[in-house]
Amino acid sequence: MTEFLQQLVNGLSLGAIYALLALGYTMVYGVLRFINFAHSDVFMVGAFAGLYLAPIVPSGSILGGILVVLGAMMVCALLGALIERFAYRPLRSAPTLNVLITAIGVSLLLQSAGQLSFGAAPRAFPAVFPARALSIGGLDFSSNQVVVLLVALILAVALRFVVFRTKMGSALRAVSQNPRAARLMGINNDVVIRFAFLLGSGLAGAGGVLYATNYPSIDPFMGVLPGLKAFIAAILGGIGSIPGAALGGLLLGLVETFVSGSEYSTYKDAIAFALLILFLIFRPAGILGKTRVEKV
Amino acid sequence: MPKPLLSLLLALCGAWLVSAFSAHLDPYYLDVLIGVGINIVLAVSLNLIAGHTGQFSLGHAGFMAIGAYAATAVSLFLGPLLIGDFPTPGGLAESTLFFAALVAGGAAAAVAGLFVGIPSLRLRGDYLALVTLGFGEIIRVLLQNFELLGGALGLNGIPPYTTPFWVIAAAALTVFVVGCLVNSTYGLGFRAVRDDEIAAAAAGLNPSRYKVVAFTVGTFFAGIAGALFGHFKLTITPAGFDFTRSIEIVVIVILGGLGNTLGVILAAVLLTLLPEFLRPVAEYRLVLYAALLIAIMLLRPQGLFNFSVRRPAAPRV
Amino acid sequence: MSAPLLQLTQATVRFGGLTAVDALDLTLQEGELVGLIGPNGAGKTTAFNLITGLYSPASGSVAFSGRPLAGLAPHRIVAAGIARTFQNIRLFGSLSVLDHVRAAGNLHRTASPLHALLRLRTFRESEAAVTARADELLALFNLSCFRNTPARSLPYGEQRRLEIVRALATRPRLLLLDEPAAGLNPQEKIELVALIQRVHREFNLTILLVEHSMRVVMGVCQRIAVLDHGKKIAEGSPEAIRQNPAVIEAYLGPDHATGLFHH
Ligand SMILES: Nc1ncnc2c1ncn2[C@@H]1O[C@H](COP(=O)(O)OP(=O)(O)OP(=O)(O)O)[C@@H](O)[C@H]1O
Ligand SMILES: [Mg+2]
């Protein structure tokens, strides 16, 4: 039983990070209908931003940790907006395939540029939050796991507020539902799309720092697998759906943690893909999404 | 004699000539030649799937892996078992064994392609890209866990059967098969399905059938490329066939122009030679690839080598 | 008497809460040219999509030549002998005009894909036959001069005609035309009407025509069925339909008694 609860906590904290990343995928998919392959590398940049910010804030304190997370979020939001402006906007009317390939290109560019500037070898990530081993009722976990869950929860609540309670948020939802109608209603789609990138990339930045605090070494290719899995999570939850992304992230984090703890741990990375394929084939709309019939 | 068959025959003669004189050629150039040939097989076969049929696949390296492993299983384990020993170099037995290994590699990959193609029928665009990527990764993880085939360490000591002859012949055959399929009334269906599936069905074409055929034929040749690759590098590991390798092939196809066979061949040559020239600045290679991909999409989405917007007229018959 | 060529029995299509085609009964005898009209959103295109297998009925059935079409994939229905055009033109953007017709000729080619690889005489003869027939059709529809033009750079009127040619190239027994005159100028409309009548005669076709232009429908159809909100509200000769109060009401609302089709 304690074993189970232990894995549950581990799974939730991994899932929370997937969820943060998945939110960015789902928002961009909502407004532009394509997989932003570069999102996972924005996440990586977030981790490195944290690495370079850590020495200039009070180390191992809550305030320092918050500053690092906020800083990484800002760096990534900016990066996301730049990518949107220079790589994706010129392709607004191009076929999806071209945008997809461009996104892969941007992803590779960030990885290789990261490799040149940060080096290919893994780097140790400093303890930005106060690190303590906690033990409650026989459960062992680190304070970092608590931090991950708390920060993710706060960000999710904040995102919910932005999307459902602000003007920009309603514009975002309007554009996801029907870009053409939104434009007719006087919404500037470009501004909304940039906003989606700012938000999504900011969350990825926070995710990068949180991931790095829990798995304390980072490298320029660290984003690839978590990124793919977060996208899978977004699909499991129902692509385009914000609660779906959160749900899918947590679910995938749990599944993966429990598989890692079992005798099939070496198949961990294949399981996510197998889930993806099963979902795409049998329930492409995901858990919370709606199926649509193509109009002819 | 029909022109395509004649070209194929000429190419085979060329392959034999290169082989006959290979002893007098600089081995470095022969290696480069083999690299170019393997990439042509990979790119032209992916072009059938992604270019002509519009099924954007990010898992080509996975099928290459299956081909490499299946072929190696034949030449490394099965062959010696049947013959009793490794065949004498250059003899008929060796050629037969390698031929069998190539066919086995292609067939195994084609079966896998069929398995991926059928469930992928309902997906399109970026979803399909993601699923094929997923399949590629699953194949890699399975191979890593398959101790019989060396697990994560892979297989070593593969006999060096790949010669310029085999590579040129395989490249010529790939170009021939894909070209002949596409340039026929039957083959118009590939592009029809790519342009509009519903309209293709309304014209009496079976979109699913075309997609599965494209997948099966394309992955067959990916398997052959893998087999050639394994018997050239003499050692294979699951990690050698990862996502990055798939992307390399995709870059070639995009650079050459989706659906443009000649362009894709030129791009395969260019992109295989490029790293050779860039050796002094090797660490910038990946940056360059990435920038190239973005630049092509922004500035020349039809590919580098598509000079006429008009497509060539129907084949004369 | 033999079975009717096309028979819809109580056919119903639903999208969520919306019943787009509601218990539709429709029968076409061999050789007829029937019009299907109705206001926007009446369910005409949905009925076509149902017949051609793109949608499956929530209830009711569709039979072709006495054979139920339930569960057949769209391309099989084409092979059975039903071809169609699309209201919002769907051509293969990158294929030339000739290649559109050749592609649709696949149902009747004699060489297999393996022949294409061997390039032997069978293959060349089959290809030549397909191309020759395609050229004939193009000539009939005045499209020969656009033979090698990619469809996406074709003028609008020619695109509409190419849709019809592609459908004919599958050698159908029943042809479904979804607003073939939409967007054409008056002169082109007149030519199209003549063409439809000619095709109807020369190809021994049965045609079901959806069209908003009353001039076209009244001019060519022997019988007309009227849909409104998915239901068939009237059926009969052009004369009878012209005077049917239910039809006038469906088009203009309850306060207009006369004068609909007299402009
Ligand atoms: N795939 C779909 N999903 C949801 N609703 C649909 C779908 N296809 C059609 N409809 C709805 O069904 C109704 C009938 O549409 P349909 O296109 O058949 O009308 P129509 O008679 O062809 O109209 P028009 O003259 O404008 O072409 C409309 O209300 C339409 O919005
Ligand atoms: Mg309609």
mmCIF file with all atom_site columns, C-alpha atoms in Angstrom, chain A residues 18 21 44 83 98 121 125-126 135 137 142 144 162-163 172 177 185-186 189 200 212 223 229 235-236 252 260 272:
data_model
loop_
_atom_site.group_PDB
_atom_site.id
_atom_site.type_symbol
_atom_site.label_atom_id
_atom_site.label_alt_id
_atom_site.label_comp_id
_atom_site.label_asym_id
_atom_site.label_entity_id
_atom_site.label_seq_id
_atom_site.pdbx_PDB_ins_code
_atom_site.Cartn_x
_atom_site.Cartn_y
_atom_site.Cartn_z
_atom_site.occupancy
_atom_site.B_iso_or_equiv
_atom_site.pdbx_formal_charge
_atom_site.auth_seq_id
_atom_site.auth_comp_id
_atom_site.auth_asym_id
_atom_site.auth_atom_id
_atom_site.pdbx_PDB_model_num
ATOM 1  C CA . TYR A 1 18  ? 3.805   16.626 -18.631 1.00 0.00 ? 18  TYR A CA 1
ATOM 2  C CA . LEU A 1 21  ? 4.013   21.017 -21.390 1.00 0.00 ? 21  LEU A CA 1
ATOM 3  C CA . MET A 1 44  ? 14.871  22.567 -22.730 1.00 0.00 ? 44  MET A CA 1
ATOM 4  C CA . ILE A 1 83  ? 9.572   31.452 -33.156 1.00 0.00 ? 83  ILE A CA 1
ATOM 5  C CA . ASN A 1 98  ? 5.002   22.692 -44.573 1.00 0.00 ? 98  ASN A CA 1
ATOM 6  C CA . ALA A 1 121 ? 27.413  16.807 -22.114 1.00 0.00 ? 121 ALA A CA 1
ATOM 7  C CA . PHE A 1 125 ? 21.264  21.417 -12.168 1.00 0.00 ? 125 PHE A CA 1
ATOM 8  C CA . PRO A 1 126 ? 21.636  23.370 -8.894  1.00 0.00 ? 126 PRO A CA 1
ATOM 9  C CA . SER A 1 135 ? 8.659   11.527 5.339   1.00 0.00 ? 135 SER A CA 1
ATOM 10 C CA . GLY A 1 137 ? 3.218   8.351  7.270   1.00 0.00 ? 137 GLY A CA 1
ATOM 11 C CA . SER A 1 142 ? 11.480  15.149 -1.591  1.00 0.00 ? 142 SER A CA 1
ATOM 12 C CA . ASN A 1 144 ? 11.013  19.172 -4.771  1.00 0.00 ? 144 ASN A CA 1
ATOM 13 C CA . VAL A 1 162 ? -6.641  33.883 -17.945 1.00 0.00 ? 162 VAL A CA 1
ATOM 14 C CA . VAL A 1 163 ? -8.458  31.691 -20.431 1.00 0.00 ? 163 VAL A CA 1
ATOM 15 C CA . LEU A 1 172 ? -8.254  32.739 -27.598 1.00 0.00 ? 172 LEU A CA 1
ATOM 16 C CA . GLN A 1 177 ? -13.368 27.387 -32.236 1.00 0.00 ? 177 GLN A CA 1
ATOM 17 C CA . MET A 1 185 ? -15.970 39.622 -34.968 1.00 0.00 ? 185 MET A CA 1
ATOM 18 C CA . GLY A 1 186 ? -13.033 42.000 -34.989 1.00 0.00 ? 186 GLY A CA 1
ATOM 19 C CA . ASN A 1 189 ? -5.925  36.550 -34.927 1.00 0.00 ? 189 ASN A CA 1
ATOM 20 C CA . GLY A 1 200 ? 2.260   28.019 -23.782 1.00 0.00 ? 200 GLY A CA 1
ATOM 21 C CA . ALA A 1 212 ? 15.434  19.873 -13.949 1.00 0.00 ? 212 ALA A CA 1
ATOM 22 C CA . GLY A 1 223 ? 13.298  18.006 -24.259 1.00 0.00 ? 223 GLY A CA 1
ATOM 23 C CA . LYS A 1 229 ? 5.112   12.372 -24.190 1.00 0.00 ? 229 LYS A CA 1
ATOM 24 C CA . ILE A 1 235 ? -3.946  13.828 -27.455 1.00 0.00 ? 235 ILE A CA 1
ATOM 25 C CA . LEU A 1 236 ? -5.033  11.404 -24.742 1.00 0.00 ? 236 LEU A CA 1
ATOM 26 C CA . LEU A 1 252 ? 0.471   9.538  -18.582 1.00 0.00 ? 252 LEU A CA 1
ATOM 27 C CA . SER A 1 260 ? 8.809   1.971  -14.438 1.00 0.00 ? 260 SER A CA 1
ATOM 28 C CA . ALA A 1 272 ? 3.455   6.015  -24.210 1.00 0.00 ? 272 ALA A CA 1
#
